[in-house]
């Protein structure tokens, strides 16, 4: 009897697995998600609050150095802002002259984060909201990832840090590839030895491959990892976004 | 523990697991049921608990299938050897590693 129940449930599980893979169970998921998604959101928000409380406990150690660093960065940003404003005005004038639509005007769909780790983000928006695999997920003009799979109410976003993730990137005029490193970090690779890249350079999407939108910020080079004898230059890239500070992300439609 | 309470706990643990990306928090409950109650109840709980975990993240049936496999492994172990608390924890950690590996790979 026990064996029969076991085999029956096993067959049922395999059946459900195959049916869900073929999206035949979407109506069931839609109903179930109505109950699950709010609860998952509550738990995720709770997690963020708890993490914030603990962050205060460790802040005193690194706080002073971070404040000094941020003050320097703030001054640099103010200088960059002035430069950017004049460039934006010049750009707008040129665009007007050439009749090109303003850059960065995407249709964005907001979605609450209900789960995340270093390789994936789960968001409370799915096929019912028009989300489909392959869409780009951003916060501001920073790339967060690409929709990997979607159910009627939720979607899984693959982050650039995920193993197997490969995003064509550029550093100014230099072309390269951002590859996920063991679900924990990003590696800039496929950059020719002769190309000038350095710590502090910003890495952006080139608009090719999985991310068809160019000029989205991916991160900043924090360490050059390759040696001069290597065929390609490699560098460690870190995203400026701390996911635990975010509650919402935006899907580019 | 009443079966409905265990299922409710599975529901909460699944949602909690999604927030921290650890949906296999249900697995220890499967072990607990297999350890304390009957194998039939463990199979049923593995199936329903697995479905609950799958509804929060992943493909329906995947966790159910793996938790059933885990309950089966626990039952085979119990028939051959003495399933003490220490063995149970070691087995659960082992199963958890396999589960996480498969879940992150597919």
Coordinates of C-alpha atoms in Angstrom, one line a residue:
Chain A
X1 CA 0.0 0.0 0.0
X2 CA 2.8 2.4 1.0
X3 CA 4.7 1.5 -2.2
X4 CA 1.6 2.2 -4.3
X5 CA 1.0 5.6 -2.7
X6 CA 4.7 6.4 -3.2
X7 CA 4.6 5.5 -6.9
X8 CA 1.3 7.2 -7.4
X9 CA 2.6 10.5 -5.9
X10 CA 5.8 10.1 -7.8
X11 CA 4.0 9.7 -11.2
X12 CA 1.7 12.7 -10.2
X13 CA 4.7 14.9 -9.5
X14 CA 6.3 14.0 -12.8
X15 CA 3.0 14.7 -14.6
X16 CA 2.7 18.1 -12.8
X17 CA 6.3 18.9 -13.7
X18 CA 5.7 18.2 -17.4
X19 CA 2.4 20.0 -17.5
X20 CA 3.8 23.1 -15.8
X21 CA 6.9 23.1 -18.1
X22 CA 4.4 23.2 -21.0
X23 CA 2.5 26.1 -19.3
X24 CA -0.7 24.1 -19.0
X25 CA -1.0 24.8 -15.3
X26 CA -1.0 28.6 -15.6
X27 CA -4.6 29.0 -14.5
X28 CA -3.8 27.1 -11.3
X29 CA -0.7 29.1 -10.7
X30 CA -2.7 32.4 -11.2
X31 CA -5.0 31.4 -8.4
X32 CA -2.2 30.2 -6.1
X33 CA -0.1 33.2 -6.7
X34 CA -2.9 35.5 -5.5
X35 CA -2.3 33.9 -2.1
X36 CA 1.4 33.5 -2.2
X37 CA 2.7 36.7 -3.7
X38 CA 1.5 39.1 -0.9
X39 CA 2.9 36.7 1.7
X40 CA 6.2 36.5 0.0
X41 CA 6.3 40.3 -0.3
X42 CA 5.7 40.6 3.4
X43 CA 8.5 38.2 4.2
X44 CA 10.9 39.9 1.8
X45 CA 10.2 43.3 3.3
X46 CA 10.7 41.8 6.7
X47 CA 14.0 40.5 5.7
X48 CA 15.1 43.9 4.4
X49 CA 14.1 45.5 7.7
X50 CA 16.0 42.9 9.8
X51 CA 19.1 43.3 7.5
X52 CA 19.0 47.1 7.9
X53 CA 18.9 46.8 11.7
X54 CA 22.0 44.6 11.7
X55 CA 23.8 46.9 9.3
X56 CA 23.7 49.7 11.9
X57 CA 25.6 47.4 14.3
X58 CA 28.5 47.0 11.9
X59 CA 28.5 50.5 10.5
X60 CA 30.8 52.0 13.2
X61 CA 33.7 49.9 12.0
X62 CA 33.7 51.0 8.4
X63 CA 31.6 54.2 8.7
X64 CA 34.3 56.8 9.0
X65 CA 36.3 55.6 6.0
X66 CA 33.1 55.3 4.0
X67 CA 32.0 58.8 4.9
X68 CA 35.4 60.2 3.7
X69 CA 35.1 58.2 0.5
X70 CA 31.6 59.4 -0.1
X71 CA 32.6 63.0 0.5
X72 CA 35.3 62.7 -2.2
X73 CA 32.9 60.9 -4.5
X74 CA 30.3 63.6 -3.9
X75 CA 32.7 66.3 -4.9
X76 CA 33.6 64.4 -8.1
X77 CA 29.9 63.9 -8.9
X78 CA 29.2 67.6 -8.6
X79 CA 32.0 68.3 -11.1
X80 CA 30.7 65.5 -13.4
X81 CA 27.2 66.9 -13.0
X82 CA 28.2 70.3 -14.4
X83 CA 30.0 68.6 -17.3
X84 CA 27.0 66.3 -17.9
X85 CA 24.5 69.2 -18.0
X86 CA 26.4 71.0 -20.7
X87 CA 26.7 67.7 -22.6
X88 CA 23.0 67.0 -22.2
X89 CA 22.1 70.4 -23.6
X90 CA 24.5 69.9 -26.5
X91 CA 23.1 66.3 -27.1
X92 CA 19.5 67.6 -27.0
X93 CA 20.2 70.3 -29.5
X94 CA 21.9 67.7 -31.8
X95 CA 19.0 65.2 -31.4
X96 CA 16.5 67.9 -32.2
X97 CA 18.5 68.8 -35.3
X98 CA 18.7 65.2 -36.5
X99 CA 15.2 64.3 -35.5
X100 CA 16.1 61.4 -33.1
X101 CA 13.9 60.4 -30.2
X102 CA 15.4 61.2 -26.7
X103 CA 17.4 58.3 -25.3
X104 CA 16.3 56.5 -22.2
X105 CA 12.6 56.8 -23.0
X106 CA 11.4 53.3 -22.3
X107 CA 8.1 52.0 -21.2
X108 CA 8.8 50.7 -17.8
X109 CA 6.7 48.2 -15.7
X110 CA 7.3 48.4 -12.0
X111 CA 7.5 45.1 -10.0
X112 CA 8.0 44.4 -6.3
X113 CA 10.9 42.1 -5.4
X114 CA 9.7 39.1 -3.5
X115 CA 12.9 37.1 -3.3
X116 CA 16.5 37.4 -4.3
X117 CA 20.0 35.8 -4.1
X118 CA 23.3 36.6 -5.7
X119 CA 22.2 35.0 -9.0
X120 CA 18.5 35.6 -9.3
X121 CA 15.7 38.0 -8.4
X122 CA 12.0 36.9 -8.1
X123 CA 9.6 39.7 -8.9
X124 CA 5.8 40.0 -8.4
X125 CA 5.0 40.5 -12.1
X126 CA 4.4 37.8 -14.7
X127 CA 2.9 37.0 -18.0
X128 CA -0.5 38.6 -16.9
X129 CA 1.4 42.0 -16.8
X130 CA 3.0 41.3 -20.2
X131 CA 6.3 40.1 -18.8
X132 CA 8.1 37.6 -21.0
X133 CA 11.5 35.9 -20.9
X134 CA 14.3 38.0 -22.4
X135 CA 13.1 41.4 -21.2
X136 CA 15.6 43.7 -19.5
X137 CA 15.2 44.6 -15.9
X138 CA 16.6 47.9 -14.6
X139 CA 16.7 50.3 -11.7
X140 CA 17.2 53.9 -13.0
X141 CA 19.6 53.4 -15.9
X142 CA 21.4 50.5 -14.2
X143 CA 21.1 46.9 -15.5
X144 CA 19.8 44.4 -12.9
X145 CA 19.3 41.4 -15.2
X146 CA 17.2 39.7 -17.8
X147 CA 13.9 37.9 -17.3
X148 CA 14.7 34.2 -17.3
X149 CA 11.2 32.7 -16.8
X150 CA 7.7 33.9 -16.1
X151 CA 4.6 32.5 -14.6
X152 CA 1.3 34.4 -14.7
X153 CA 2.1 36.4 -11.5
X154 CA 5.8 36.1 -10.9
X155 CA 9.0 36.1 -12.9
X156 CA 12.6 35.0 -12.2
X157 CA 15.3 37.5 -13.3
X158 CA 18.8 36.2 -14.1
X159 CA 21.4 38.7 -12.7
X160 CA 24.6 39.4 -14.6
X161 CA 26.4 37.6 -11.7
X162 CA 24.7 34.3 -12.5
X163 CA 26.9 31.5 -13.9
X164 CA 26.4 31.3 -17.6
X165 CA 25.3 34.8 -18.0
X166 CA 27.1 36.6 -20.8
X167 CA 26.4 40.3 -21.6
X168 CA 28.2 42.2 -24.4
X169 CA 29.6 45.3 -22.8
X170 CA 31.6 48.4 -23.6
X171 CA 34.0 50.7 -21.6
X172 CA 34.0 53.8 -23.7
X173 CA 35.0 52.7 -27.1
X174 CA 36.4 49.4 -25.8
X175 CA 34.3 46.2 -26.3
X176 CA 34.2 43.3 -24.0
X177 CA 31.9 40.7 -22.4
X178 CA 30.5 40.6 -18.9
X179 CA 30.4 37.0 -17.7
X180 CA 28.8 35.8 -14.4
X181 CA 31.4 34.3 -12.1
X182 CA 30.1 31.4 -9.9
X183 CA 26.9 33.2 -9.1
X184 CA 28.8 35.7 -7.0
X185 CA 30.5 38.3 -9.2
X186 CA 31.0 39.7 -12.6
X187 CA 34.1 39.3 -14.8
X188 CA 34.9 41.6 -17.7
X189 CA 36.5 39.5 -20.4
X190 CA 37.3 39.3 -24.1
X191 CA 39.1 42.6 -24.0
X192 CA 42.2 42.8 -26.2
X193 CA 45.5 43.3 -24.4
X194 CA 46.1 46.5 -26.2
X195 CA 42.8 48.1 -25.0
X196 CA 43.1 50.7 -22.2
X197 CA 41.0 49.7 -19.3
X198 CA 41.6 50.7 -15.7
X199 CA 40.2 50.4 -12.2
X200 CA 37.3 52.9 -11.8
X201 CA 36.2 52.7 -15.4
X202 CA 32.4 52.2 -15.8
X203 CA 31.1 49.3 -17.8
X204 CA 27.9 49.7 -19.9
X205 CA 25.8 47.5 -22.1
X206 CA 26.7 47.6 -25.7
X207 CA 23.1 46.8 -26.9
X208 CA 23.9 43.4 -28.3
X209 CA 23.1 39.9 -27.2
X210 CA 20.6 39.3 -24.4
X211 CA 20.4 43.0 -23.5
X212 CA 19.3 44.9 -26.6
X213 CA 19.4 48.3 -24.8
X214 CA 22.7 50.2 -25.0
X215 CA 24.3 52.4 -22.4
X216 CA 22.8 50.8 -19.3
X217 CA 25.3 50.9 -16.4
X218 CA 26.5 47.4 -15.5
X219 CA 29.1 48.3 -12.9
X220 CA 32.6 49.7 -12.2
X221 CA 35.9 47.9 -12.6
X222 CA 37.4 47.3 -9.2
X223 CA 40.3 45.0 -10.0
X224 CA 42.3 44.1 -13.1
X225 CA 42.8 40.3 -12.9
X226 CA 44.7 39.4 -16.0
X227 CA 48.5 39.4 -16.6
X228 CA 50.2 41.0 -19.6
X229 CA 51.0 37.5 -21.0
X230 CA 47.3 36.6 -21.2
X231 CA 45.5 36.7 -24.5
X232 CA 42.6 38.8 -23.2
X233 CA 42.4 41.3 -20.4
X234 CA 40.1 40.4 -17.5
X235 CA 38.7 42.6 -14.8
X236 CA 36.4 42.3 -11.8
X237 CA 33.3 44.4 -12.1
X238 CA 31.0 45.4 -9.2
X239 CA 27.5 46.7 -9.6
X240 CA 26.7 50.0 -7.8
X241 CA 23.3 48.6 -6.8
X242 CA 22.8 47.0 -3.4
X243 CA 19.8 44.8 -4.0
X244 CA 18.9 44.7 -0.3
X245 CA 18.2 48.4 -0.5
X246 CA 15.6 47.9 -3.2
X247 CA 11.9 47.0 -3.0
X248 CA 11.0 47.6 -6.6
X249 CA 12.6 47.1 -10.0
X250 CA 11.5 48.1 -13.5
X251 CA 11.0 45.8 -16.5
X252 CA 11.7 47.4 -19.9
X253 CA 8.7 46.6 -22.1
Chain B
X1 CA 2.0 17.7 15.1
X2 CA -1.3 17.9 13.3
X3 CA -1.0 17.4 9.6
X4 CA -2.8 20.6 8.7
X5 CA -0.5 22.6 11.0
X6 CA 2.5 20.9 9.3
X7 CA 1.1 22.0 5.9
X8 CA 0.5 25.5 7.1
X9 CA 4.0 25.6 8.4
X10 CA 5.2 24.4 5.0
X11 CA 3.3 27.3 3.4
X12 CA 5.0 29.9 5.7
X13 CA 8.4 28.3 5.4
X14 CA 8.1 28.3 1.6
X15 CA 7.3 32.0 1.5
X16 CA 10.1 32.6 4.0
X17 CA 12.4 30.5 1.9
X18 CA 11.6 32.5 -1.2
X19 CA 12.6 35.7 0.6
X20 CA 16.0 34.2 1.4
X21 CA 16.0 32.0 -1.7
X22 CA 16.0 28.8 0.3
X23 CA 12.7 27.1 -0.6
X24 CA 14.0 23.7 0.7
X25 CA 13.2 24.9 4.2
X26 CA 10.3 22.4 3.8
X27 CA 12.7 19.5 3.6
X28 CA 13.5 19.3 7.3
X29 CA 9.7 19.0 7.9
X30 CA 9.6 16.1 5.5
X31 CA 12.4 14.5 7.5
X32 CA 10.6 15.2 10.8
X33 CA 7.3 13.6 9.5
X34 CA 9.3 10.6 8.2
X35 CA 11.1 10.3 11.5
X36 CA 8.2 10.7 13.9
X37 CA 5.1 9.6 11.9
X38 CA 4.3 7.0 9.3
X39 CA 6.0 6.7 5.9
X40 CA 2.7 7.1 4.1
X41 CA 2.2 10.4 5.9
X42 CA 5.8 11.4 5.0
X43 CA 5.1 10.7 1.3
X44 CA 1.9 12.7 1.3
X45 CA 3.5 15.6 3.2
X46 CA 6.6 15.5 0.9
X47 CA 4.2 15.8 -2.1
X48 CA 2.0 18.5 -0.7
X49 CA 4.9 20.4 1.0
X50 CA 6.9 20.2 -2.3
X51 CA 3.9 21.6 -4.2
X52 CA 3.8 24.5 -1.7
X53 CA 7.5 25.2 -2.2
X54 CA 7.1 25.0 -6.0
X55 CA 4.2 27.5 -6.0
X56 CA 6.5 30.1 -4.5
X57 CA 9.4 29.5 -6.9
X58 CA 10.2 27.0 -9.7
X59 CA 8.4 24.5 -11.7
X60 CA 5.4 22.7 -10.1
X61 CA 6.2 19.1 -9.3
X62 CA 10.0 19.6 -9.1
X63 CA 10.3 20.0 -5.3
X64 CA 7.4 17.5 -4.8
X65 CA 9.4 14.9 -6.8
X66 CA 12.6 15.6 -4.9
X67 CA 11.0 15.6 -1.5
X68 CA 9.3 12.3 -2.3
X69 CA 12.7 11.0 -3.3
X70 CA 14.1 12.3 0.0
X71 CA 11.2 10.7 2.0
X72 CA 11.9 7.4 0.1
X73 CA 15.6 7.6 0.9
X74 CA 14.8 8.2 4.6
X75 CA 12.4 5.2 4.6
X76 CA 14.9 2.9 3.0
X77 CA 17.5 4.0 5.5
X78 CA 15.1 3.5 8.4
X79 CA 14.4 -0.1 7.3
X80 CA 18.1 -1.0 7.1
X81 CA 19.6 1.0 9.9
X82 CA 18.5 2.9 13.0
X83 CA 17.4 6.4 12.1
X84 CA 18.6 8.5 15.0
X85 CA 18.5 12.3 15.2
X86 CA 22.2 12.6 14.2
X87 CA 21.8 10.4 11.1
X88 CA 18.6 12.3 10.1
X89 CA 20.4 15.7 10.2
X90 CA 23.4 14.3 8.2
X91 CA 21.0 12.8 5.6
X92 CA 18.9 16.0 5.4
X93 CA 22.1 18.1 4.8
X94 CA 23.2 15.7 2.1
X95 CA 19.8 15.8 0.4
X96 CA 19.6 19.6 0.8
X97 CA 22.9 20.0 -1.1
X98 CA 21.7 17.8 -3.9
X99 CA 18.4 19.6 -4.0
X100 CA 20.0 23.1 -4.1
X101 CA 22.5 21.9 -6.8
X102 CA 19.8 20.6 -9.1
X103 CA 17.5 23.5 -8.5
X104 CA 20.2 26.0 -9.4
X105 CA 21.4 24.1 -12.4
X106 CA 18.1 23.4 -14.2

